[in-house]
Coordinates of C-alpha atoms in Angstrom, one line a residue:
X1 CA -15.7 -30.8 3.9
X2 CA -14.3 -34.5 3.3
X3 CA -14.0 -34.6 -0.7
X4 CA -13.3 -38.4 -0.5
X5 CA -16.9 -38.7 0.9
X6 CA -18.1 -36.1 -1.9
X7 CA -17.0 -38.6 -4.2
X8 CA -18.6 -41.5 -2.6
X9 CA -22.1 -40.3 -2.3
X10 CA -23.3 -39.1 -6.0
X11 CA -26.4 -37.1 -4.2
X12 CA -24.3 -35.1 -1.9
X13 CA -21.7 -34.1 -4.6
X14 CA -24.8 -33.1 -6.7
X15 CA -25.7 -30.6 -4.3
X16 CA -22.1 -29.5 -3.6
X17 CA -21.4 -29.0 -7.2
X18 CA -25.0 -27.0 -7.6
X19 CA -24.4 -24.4 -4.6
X20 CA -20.7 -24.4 -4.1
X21 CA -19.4 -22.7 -1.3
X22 CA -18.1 -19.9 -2.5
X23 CA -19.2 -17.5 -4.9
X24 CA -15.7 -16.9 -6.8
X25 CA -15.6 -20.7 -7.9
X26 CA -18.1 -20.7 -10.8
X27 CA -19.2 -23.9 -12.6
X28 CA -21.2 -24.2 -15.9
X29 CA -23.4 -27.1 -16.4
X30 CA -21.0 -29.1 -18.8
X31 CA -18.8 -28.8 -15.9
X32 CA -20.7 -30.0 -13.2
X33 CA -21.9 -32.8 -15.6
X34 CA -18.4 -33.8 -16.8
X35 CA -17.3 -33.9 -12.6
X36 CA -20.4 -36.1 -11.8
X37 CA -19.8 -38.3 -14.5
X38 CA -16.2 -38.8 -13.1
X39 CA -17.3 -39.9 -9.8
X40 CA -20.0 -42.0 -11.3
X41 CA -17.2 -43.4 -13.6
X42 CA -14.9 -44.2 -10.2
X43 CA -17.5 -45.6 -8.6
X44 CA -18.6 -48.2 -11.3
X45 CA -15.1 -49.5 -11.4
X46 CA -15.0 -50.6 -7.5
X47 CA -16.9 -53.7 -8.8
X48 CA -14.6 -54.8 -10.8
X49 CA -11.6 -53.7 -8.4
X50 CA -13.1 -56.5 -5.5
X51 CA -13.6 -59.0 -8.2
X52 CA -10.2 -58.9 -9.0
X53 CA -9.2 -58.8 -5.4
X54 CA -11.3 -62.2 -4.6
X55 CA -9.6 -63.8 -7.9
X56 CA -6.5 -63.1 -6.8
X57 CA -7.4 -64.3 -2.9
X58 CA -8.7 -67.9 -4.8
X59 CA -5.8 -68.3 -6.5
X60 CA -3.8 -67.9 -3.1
X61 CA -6.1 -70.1 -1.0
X62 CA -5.7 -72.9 -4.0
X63 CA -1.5 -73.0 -2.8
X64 CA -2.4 -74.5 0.2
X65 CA -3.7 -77.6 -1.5
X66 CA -1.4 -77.3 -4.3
X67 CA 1.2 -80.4 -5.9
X68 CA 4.4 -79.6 -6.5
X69 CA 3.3 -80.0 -10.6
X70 CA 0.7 -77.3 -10.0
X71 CA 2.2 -74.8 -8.5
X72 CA 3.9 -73.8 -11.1
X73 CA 0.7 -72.8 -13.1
X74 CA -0.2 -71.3 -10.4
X75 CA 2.6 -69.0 -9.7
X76 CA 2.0 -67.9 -13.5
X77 CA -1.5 -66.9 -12.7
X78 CA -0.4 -65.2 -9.4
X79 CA 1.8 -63.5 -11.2
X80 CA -0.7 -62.4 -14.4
X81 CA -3.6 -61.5 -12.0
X82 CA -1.3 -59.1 -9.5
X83 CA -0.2 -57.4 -12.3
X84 CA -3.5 -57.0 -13.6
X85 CA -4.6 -55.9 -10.3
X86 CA -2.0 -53.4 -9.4
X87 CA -2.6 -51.9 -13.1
X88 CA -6.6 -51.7 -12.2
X89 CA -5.8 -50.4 -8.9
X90 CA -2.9 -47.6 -10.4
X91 CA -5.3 -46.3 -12.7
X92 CA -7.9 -45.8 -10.3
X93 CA -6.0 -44.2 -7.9
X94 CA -4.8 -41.7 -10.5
X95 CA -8.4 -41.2 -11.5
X96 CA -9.2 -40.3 -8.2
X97 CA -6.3 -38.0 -8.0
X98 CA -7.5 -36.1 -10.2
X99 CA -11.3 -35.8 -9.1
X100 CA -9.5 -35.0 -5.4
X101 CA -7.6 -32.3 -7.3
X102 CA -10.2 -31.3 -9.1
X103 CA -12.6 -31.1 -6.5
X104 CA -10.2 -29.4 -3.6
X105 CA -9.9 -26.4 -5.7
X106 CA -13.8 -26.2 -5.3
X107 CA -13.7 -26.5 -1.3
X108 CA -10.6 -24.1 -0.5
X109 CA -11.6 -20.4 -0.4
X110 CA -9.9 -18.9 -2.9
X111 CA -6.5 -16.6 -3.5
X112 CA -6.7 -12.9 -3.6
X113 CA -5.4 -13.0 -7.1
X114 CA -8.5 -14.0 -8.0
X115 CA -9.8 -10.7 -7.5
X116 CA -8.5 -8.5 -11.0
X117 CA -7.1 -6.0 -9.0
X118 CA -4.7 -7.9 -7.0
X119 CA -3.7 -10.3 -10.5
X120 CA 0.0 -10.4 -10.9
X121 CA 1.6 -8.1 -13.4
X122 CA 3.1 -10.3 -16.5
X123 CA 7.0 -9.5 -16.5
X124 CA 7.7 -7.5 -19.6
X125 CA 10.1 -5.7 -19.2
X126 CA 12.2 -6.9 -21.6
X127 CA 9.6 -5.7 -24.1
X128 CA 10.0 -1.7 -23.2
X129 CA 7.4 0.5 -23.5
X130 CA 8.1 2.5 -26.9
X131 CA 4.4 5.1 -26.6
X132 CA 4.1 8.1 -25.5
X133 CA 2.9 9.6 -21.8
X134 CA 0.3 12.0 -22.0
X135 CA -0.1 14.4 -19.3
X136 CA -3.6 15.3 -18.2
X137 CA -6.2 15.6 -15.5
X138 CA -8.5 13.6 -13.6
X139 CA -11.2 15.1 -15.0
X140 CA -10.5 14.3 -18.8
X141 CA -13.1 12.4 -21.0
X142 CA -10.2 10.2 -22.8
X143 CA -8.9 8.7 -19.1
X144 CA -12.4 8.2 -17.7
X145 CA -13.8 6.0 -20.4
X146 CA -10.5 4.0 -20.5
X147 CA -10.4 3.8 -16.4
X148 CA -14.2 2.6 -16.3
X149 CA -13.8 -0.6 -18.8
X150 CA -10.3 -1.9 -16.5
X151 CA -11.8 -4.8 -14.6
X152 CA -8.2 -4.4 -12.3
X153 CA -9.1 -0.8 -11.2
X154 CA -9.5 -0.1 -7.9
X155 CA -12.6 2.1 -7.0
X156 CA -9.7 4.6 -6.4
X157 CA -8.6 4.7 -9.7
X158 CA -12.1 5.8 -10.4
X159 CA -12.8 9.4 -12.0
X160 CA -14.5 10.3 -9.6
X161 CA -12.2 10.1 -7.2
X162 CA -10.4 13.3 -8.5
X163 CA -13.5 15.3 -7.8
X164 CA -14.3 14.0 -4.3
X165 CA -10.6 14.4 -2.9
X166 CA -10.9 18.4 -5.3
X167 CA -14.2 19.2 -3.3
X168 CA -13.4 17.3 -0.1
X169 CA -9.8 18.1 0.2
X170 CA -8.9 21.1 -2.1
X171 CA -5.9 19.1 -3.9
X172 CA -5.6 18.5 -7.3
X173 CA -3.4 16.5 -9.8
X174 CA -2.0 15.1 -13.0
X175 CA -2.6 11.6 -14.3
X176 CA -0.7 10.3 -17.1
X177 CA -1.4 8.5 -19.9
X178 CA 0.9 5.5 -21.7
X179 CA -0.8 5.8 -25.1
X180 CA 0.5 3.2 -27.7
X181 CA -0.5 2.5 -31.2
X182 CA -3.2 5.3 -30.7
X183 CA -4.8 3.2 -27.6
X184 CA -4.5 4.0 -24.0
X185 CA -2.6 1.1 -22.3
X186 CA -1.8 2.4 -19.1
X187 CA -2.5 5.7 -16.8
X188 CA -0.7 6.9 -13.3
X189 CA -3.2 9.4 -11.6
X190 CA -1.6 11.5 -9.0
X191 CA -2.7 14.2 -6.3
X192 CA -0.5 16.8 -5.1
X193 CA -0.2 17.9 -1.7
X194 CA 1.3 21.0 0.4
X195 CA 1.3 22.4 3.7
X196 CA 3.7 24.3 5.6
X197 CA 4.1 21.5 8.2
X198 CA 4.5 18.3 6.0
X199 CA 6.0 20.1 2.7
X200 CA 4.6 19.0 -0.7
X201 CA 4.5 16.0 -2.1
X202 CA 2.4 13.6 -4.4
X203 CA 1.0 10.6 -4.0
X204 CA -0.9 7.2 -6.1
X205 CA -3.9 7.9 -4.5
X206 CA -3.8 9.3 -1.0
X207 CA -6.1 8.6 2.1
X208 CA -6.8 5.5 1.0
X209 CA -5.2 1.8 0.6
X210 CA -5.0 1.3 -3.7
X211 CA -3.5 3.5 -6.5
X212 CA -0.6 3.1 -8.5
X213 CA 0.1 2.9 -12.4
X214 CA -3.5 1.5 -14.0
X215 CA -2.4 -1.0 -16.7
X216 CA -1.5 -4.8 -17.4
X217 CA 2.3 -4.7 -17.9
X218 CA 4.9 -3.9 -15.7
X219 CA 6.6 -2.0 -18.4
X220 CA 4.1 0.1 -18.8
X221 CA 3.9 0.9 -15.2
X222 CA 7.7 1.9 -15.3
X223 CA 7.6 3.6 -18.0
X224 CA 4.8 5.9 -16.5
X225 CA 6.4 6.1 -13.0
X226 CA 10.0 6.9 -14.7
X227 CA 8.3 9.7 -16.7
X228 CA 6.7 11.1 -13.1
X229 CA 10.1 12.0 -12.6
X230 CA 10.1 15.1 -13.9
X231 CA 7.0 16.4 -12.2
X232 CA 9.3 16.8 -8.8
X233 CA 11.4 19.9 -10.4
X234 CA 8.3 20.9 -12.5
X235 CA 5.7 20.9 -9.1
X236 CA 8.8 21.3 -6.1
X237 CA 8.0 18.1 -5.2
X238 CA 10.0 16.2 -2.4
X239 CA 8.8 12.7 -3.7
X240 CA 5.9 10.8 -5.3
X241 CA 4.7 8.2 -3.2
X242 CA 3.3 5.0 -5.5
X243 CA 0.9 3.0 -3.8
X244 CA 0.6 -0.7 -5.2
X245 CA -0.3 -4.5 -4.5
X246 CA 2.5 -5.3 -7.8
X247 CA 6.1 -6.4 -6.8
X248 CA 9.2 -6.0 -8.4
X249 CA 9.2 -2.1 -9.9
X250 CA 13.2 -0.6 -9.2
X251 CA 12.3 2.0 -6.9
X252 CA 12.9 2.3 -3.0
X253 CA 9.9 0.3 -1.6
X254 CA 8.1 -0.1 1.5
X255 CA 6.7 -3.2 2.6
X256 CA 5.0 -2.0 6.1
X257 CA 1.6 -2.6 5.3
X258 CA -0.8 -5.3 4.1
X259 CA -4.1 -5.8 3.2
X260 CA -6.0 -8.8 4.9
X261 CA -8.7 -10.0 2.7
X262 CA -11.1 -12.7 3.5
X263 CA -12.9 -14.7 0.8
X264 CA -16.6 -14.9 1.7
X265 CA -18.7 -18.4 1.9
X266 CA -22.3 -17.9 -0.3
X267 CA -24.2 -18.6 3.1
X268 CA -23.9 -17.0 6.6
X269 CA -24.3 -20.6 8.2
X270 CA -21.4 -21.2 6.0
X271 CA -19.2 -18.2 7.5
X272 CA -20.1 -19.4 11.1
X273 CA -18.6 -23.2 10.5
X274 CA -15.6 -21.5 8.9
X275 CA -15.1 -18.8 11.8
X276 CA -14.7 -21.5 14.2
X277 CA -16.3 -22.0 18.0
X278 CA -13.6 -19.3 20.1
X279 CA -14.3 -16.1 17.4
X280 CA -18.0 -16.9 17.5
X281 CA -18.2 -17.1 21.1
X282 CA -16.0 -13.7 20.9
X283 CA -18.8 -12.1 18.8
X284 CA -21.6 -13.5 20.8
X285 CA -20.8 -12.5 24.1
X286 CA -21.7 -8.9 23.1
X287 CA -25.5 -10.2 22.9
X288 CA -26.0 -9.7 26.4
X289 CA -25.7 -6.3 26.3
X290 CA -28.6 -5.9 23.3
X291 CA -26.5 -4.5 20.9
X292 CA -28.3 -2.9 17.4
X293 CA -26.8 -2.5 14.6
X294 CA -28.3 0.1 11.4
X295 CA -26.8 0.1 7.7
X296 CA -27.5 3.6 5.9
X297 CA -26.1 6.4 4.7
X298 CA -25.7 10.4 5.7
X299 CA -28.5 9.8 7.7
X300 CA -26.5 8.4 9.9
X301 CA -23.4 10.3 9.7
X302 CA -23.7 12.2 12.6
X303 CA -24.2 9.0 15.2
X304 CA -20.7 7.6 12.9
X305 CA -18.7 10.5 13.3
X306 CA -19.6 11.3 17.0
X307 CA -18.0 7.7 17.5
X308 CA -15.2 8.5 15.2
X309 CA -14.2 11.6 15.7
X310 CA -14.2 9.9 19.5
X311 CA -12.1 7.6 19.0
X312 CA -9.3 9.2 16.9
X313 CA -8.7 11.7 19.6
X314 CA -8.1 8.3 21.9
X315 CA -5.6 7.1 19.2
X316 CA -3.8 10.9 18.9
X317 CA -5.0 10.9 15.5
X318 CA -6.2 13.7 14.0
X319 CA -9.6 13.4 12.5
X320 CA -11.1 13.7 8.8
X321 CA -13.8 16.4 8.6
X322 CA -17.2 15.2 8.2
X323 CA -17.6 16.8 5.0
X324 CA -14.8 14.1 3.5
X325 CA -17.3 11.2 4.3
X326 CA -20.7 13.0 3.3
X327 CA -19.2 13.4 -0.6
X328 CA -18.1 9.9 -0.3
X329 CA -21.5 9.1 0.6
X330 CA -22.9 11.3 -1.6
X331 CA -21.1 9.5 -4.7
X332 CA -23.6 6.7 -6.1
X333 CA -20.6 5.1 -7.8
X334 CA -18.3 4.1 -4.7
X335 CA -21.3 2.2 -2.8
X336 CA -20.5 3.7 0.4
X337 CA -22.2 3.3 3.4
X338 CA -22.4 3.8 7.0
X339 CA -23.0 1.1 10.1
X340 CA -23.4 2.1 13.0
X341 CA -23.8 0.0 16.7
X342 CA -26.0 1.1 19.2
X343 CA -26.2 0.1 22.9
X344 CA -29.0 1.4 25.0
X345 CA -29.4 4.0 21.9
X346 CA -26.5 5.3 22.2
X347 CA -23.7 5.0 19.1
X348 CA -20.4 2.9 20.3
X349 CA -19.1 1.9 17.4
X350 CA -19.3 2.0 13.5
X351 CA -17.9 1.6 10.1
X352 CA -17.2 3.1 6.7
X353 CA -18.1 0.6 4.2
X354 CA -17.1 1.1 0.0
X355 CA -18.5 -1.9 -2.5
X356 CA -16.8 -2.7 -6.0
X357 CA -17.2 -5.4 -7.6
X358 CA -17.1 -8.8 -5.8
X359 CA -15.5 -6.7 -2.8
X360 CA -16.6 -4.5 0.0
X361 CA -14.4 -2.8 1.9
X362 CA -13.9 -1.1 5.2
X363 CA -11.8 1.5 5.0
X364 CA -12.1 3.3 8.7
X365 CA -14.1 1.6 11.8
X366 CA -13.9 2.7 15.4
X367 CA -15.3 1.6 18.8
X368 CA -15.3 3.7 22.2
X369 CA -12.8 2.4 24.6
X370 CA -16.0 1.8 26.6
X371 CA -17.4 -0.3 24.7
X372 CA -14.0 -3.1 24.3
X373 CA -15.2 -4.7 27.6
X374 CA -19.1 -5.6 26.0
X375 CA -17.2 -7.4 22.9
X376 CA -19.2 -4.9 21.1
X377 CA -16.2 -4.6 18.1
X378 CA -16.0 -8.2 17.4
X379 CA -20.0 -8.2 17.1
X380 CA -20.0 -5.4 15.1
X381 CA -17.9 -7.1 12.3
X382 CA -19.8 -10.4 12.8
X383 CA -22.8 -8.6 11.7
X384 CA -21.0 -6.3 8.8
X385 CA -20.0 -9.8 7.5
X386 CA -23.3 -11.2 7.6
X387 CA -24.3 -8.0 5.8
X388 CA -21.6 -8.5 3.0
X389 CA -23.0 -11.9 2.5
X390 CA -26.6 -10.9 2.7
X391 CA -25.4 -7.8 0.0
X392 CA -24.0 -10.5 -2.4
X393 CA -20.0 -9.5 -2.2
X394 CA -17.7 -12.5 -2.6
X395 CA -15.0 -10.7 -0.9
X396 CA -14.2 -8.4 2.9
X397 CA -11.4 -6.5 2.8
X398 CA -10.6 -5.2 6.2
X399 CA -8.3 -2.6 5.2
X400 CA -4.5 -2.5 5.5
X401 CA -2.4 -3.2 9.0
X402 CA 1.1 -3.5 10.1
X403 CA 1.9 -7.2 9.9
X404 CA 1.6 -8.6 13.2
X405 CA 0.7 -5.5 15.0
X406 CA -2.4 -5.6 17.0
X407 CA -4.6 -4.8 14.1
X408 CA -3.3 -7.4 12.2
X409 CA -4.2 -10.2 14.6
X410 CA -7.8 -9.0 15.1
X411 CA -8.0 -9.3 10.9
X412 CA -6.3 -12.7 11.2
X413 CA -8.5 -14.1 13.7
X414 CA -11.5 -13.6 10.8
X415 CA -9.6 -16.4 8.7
X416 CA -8.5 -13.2 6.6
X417 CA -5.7 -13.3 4.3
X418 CA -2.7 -11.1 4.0
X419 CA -1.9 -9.2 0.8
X420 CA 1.5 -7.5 0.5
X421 CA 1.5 -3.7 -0.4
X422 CA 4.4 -2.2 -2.3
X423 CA 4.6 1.8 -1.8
X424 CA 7.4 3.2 -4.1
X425 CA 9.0 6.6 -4.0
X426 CA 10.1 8.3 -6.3
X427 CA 12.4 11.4 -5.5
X428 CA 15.7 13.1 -7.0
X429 CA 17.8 11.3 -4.2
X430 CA 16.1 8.1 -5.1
X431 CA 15.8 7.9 -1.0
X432 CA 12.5 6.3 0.8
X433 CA 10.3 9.3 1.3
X434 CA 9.6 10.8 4.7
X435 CA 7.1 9.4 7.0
X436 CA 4.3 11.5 7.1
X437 CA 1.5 8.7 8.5
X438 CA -0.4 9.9 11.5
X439 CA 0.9 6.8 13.6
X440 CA 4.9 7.0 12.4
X441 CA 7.0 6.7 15.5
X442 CA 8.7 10.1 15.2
X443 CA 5.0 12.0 16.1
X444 CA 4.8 9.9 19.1
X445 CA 4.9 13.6 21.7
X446 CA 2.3 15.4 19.0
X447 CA 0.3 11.8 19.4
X448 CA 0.9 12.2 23.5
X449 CA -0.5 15.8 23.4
X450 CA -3.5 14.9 21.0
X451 CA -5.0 12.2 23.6
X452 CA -5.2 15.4 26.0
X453 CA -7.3 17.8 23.9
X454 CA -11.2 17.6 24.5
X455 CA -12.6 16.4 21.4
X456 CA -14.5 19.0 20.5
X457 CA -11.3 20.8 19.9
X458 CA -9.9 18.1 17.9
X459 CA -13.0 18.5 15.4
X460 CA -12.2 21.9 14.5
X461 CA -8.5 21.8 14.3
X462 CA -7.7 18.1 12.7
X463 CA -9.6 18.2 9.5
X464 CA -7.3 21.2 8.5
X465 CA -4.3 19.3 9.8
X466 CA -5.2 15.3 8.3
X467 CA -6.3 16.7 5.0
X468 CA -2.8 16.9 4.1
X469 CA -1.5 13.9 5.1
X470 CA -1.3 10.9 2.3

């Protein structure tokens, strides 16, 4: 969208300013009145711009007629009106400016930091922390009504959470509380794991992409990580494992992962002029295979995790029980639910969808290999974003990839934007914790023997096995 025309045609900034394109860039009435009325303003002042061009071209036609007695006046007035002019010109050039500026903000999606849970920690950490941390559980009233009135949360952070990965999962964990001045101002909620195979551990919030320290100040997220420290002795942990989007805590850190996050247009004809002629052409070649895509919830479970539980086996990924995704489903508060993509009635693909906010998010997604030659993934998203849209979210997040792995490049294709992760460990050797991620590189013969066993087998034996991995 040219702004410069915006600005020239009152009736088509009118519009623009009334159903702007996206959702996250809110304007009140005073200021869509007071940006209208600077256009108007600009505009009224091009009269008087040519005017003082054409005085300015008379005075230079009247040289070539001009005595050697008159050109002297007339070099004054030369002189007096291109000053004039280039003062006139000068401040109407940085009036525009700033309408340009003003108004390019508008037409730009926005920055993931828009979003409260991906807002920059203030550095203060020359202001220590001097509260106390509270230790106590997931389940306590005193952490729940603090967690519910952070706009930053995560839907991880939520409560809830604690009970769904407790009845799911069988773990349990801490979460501490900064309290300061008699007011929570921070809180680190944990899960521990254990098994014989991976050893035990903790982590800031397993299975899924967000957790970390809960607050608004980096000191306060140091001071609750530092006092995490002695949980390792107290629980025989071999490390905590901090998951974040915040930079700049002094702990070992990995920076593997990112999210890719694509800010969302108000209008589906909107998304299809920003995808751009090649990805649309990529989603619509499926059509010719009739596709059908159903939104719902654990009445479709079984078509989603016949495709899933599929699929991971292809990968060498062991696979979450289906009992992890029907409490998730079951939980009003995590607005999960389940698509699903049919062809000739039979599932190929599908997708775990989780709404907060302004953002819905897709944590796990899967297609048969089958299926990759119909286009049928790239249609599938093309109609989950439509969905998004349709649902009122400003915001997909496609989950978290390996920068420029394969993954990543699908995600980018969208227009989505990357968002670094932080994951700090914590451990008595201050050393990078062990990779325990189904795809690490050092699994690659247990991967290798996975792809061979029927999936039927992989059912039974990997929700025992992926349950405790972070």
């Amino acid at each position: 969208m040219d702004v410069n025309d915006l600005i020239k045609r009152p009736e088509q900034l009118a519009a623009f300013l009334s159903d702007l394109p996206y959702a996250a860039h809110t304007l009140d009435e005073a200021h869509q009145a007071a940006l209208l009325a600077q256009a108007d303003a600009l505009r009224q002042r091009q009269p008087e711009l040519k005017q003082r061009l054409a005085e300015k071209k008379a005075i230079a036609r009247q040289f070539r007629d001009a005595t050697e007695e008159s050109r002297a006046g007339l070099k004054a007035s030369m002189a007096q009106a291109s000053q004039s002019l280039a003062a006139l010109e000068s401040d109407i050039k940085a009036q525009r400016q700033s309408l340009i500026e003003q108004l390019t903000v508008l037409v730009q999606p926005p920055e993931a930091d828009a979003i409260a849970q991906f807002t920059p920690w203030p550095d203060d950490s020359a202001q220590p922390f001097t509260g106390e941390i509270k230790i106590t559980t997931w389940d306590d009233p005193l952490w729940a009504d603090w967690c519910l009135r952070q706009p930053q949360r995560s839907q991880y952070h939520h409560p809830d959470m604690g009970n769904v990965i407790q009845t799911a999962m069988g773990h349990q964990g801490p979460v501490l509380l900064a309290v300061e001045g008699g007011n929570v101002v921070g809180a680190l909620p944990l899960v521990i794991q254990s098994s014989r195979l991976f050893g035990r551990f903790a982590t800031s919030v397993p299975y899924f992409n967000y957790g970390g320290p809960l607050t608004h100040s980096k000191a306060v997220a140091q001071a609750l990580i530092d006092a995490a420290k002695p949980l390792l002795a107290q629980h025989g942990l071999s490390h905590i494992e901090v998951r974040t989007t915040q930079p700049g805590l002094p702990y070992p850190c990995s920076e593997q992962k990112v999210s890719m996050l694509l800010p969302l247009p108000t209008t589906d004809d909107r998304l299809d002029q920003q995808l751009g002629a090649k990805v649309r052409a990529q989603a619509n070649k499926a059509e010719e295979h009739r596709p059908v895509i159903r939104f719902g919830h654990s009445e479709l479970l079984d078509d989603f995790y016949r495709v899933f539980a599929h699929n991971m086996r292809d990968l060498g990924t062991p696979v979450y029980g289906k009992d992890w995704f029907r409490t998730l489903l079951e939980n009003e508060v995590f607005k999960a639910q389940l698509a699903v993509v049919y062809q000739g009635q039979r599932p190929v693909a599908c997708g775990f969808l989780m709404g907060q906010g302004s953002v819905l998010e897709i944590p796990w997604a899967s297609t048969l290999r089958r299926a990759n030659p119909m286009n049928i993934n790239m249609w599938m998203y093309r109609q989950i974003l439509r969905h998004a849209i349709e649902q009122g979210y400003d915001w997909f997040d496609f989950g978290r990839s390996t920068r420029d792995a394969p993954t990543f490049q699908f995600k980018k294709q969208w227009g989505a934007r990357p968002v670094q992760h932080y994951w700090y460990t914590l451990s008595a050797e201050n050393q990078p914790a062990a990779e325990t991620r189904p795809d690490s590189p050092k699994f690659k013969l247990m991967i290798a023997v996975w792809q061979r066993l029927p999936v039927w087998l992989t059912r039974v034996i990997g929700p025992p096995v992926i349950k405790h991995l972070p």
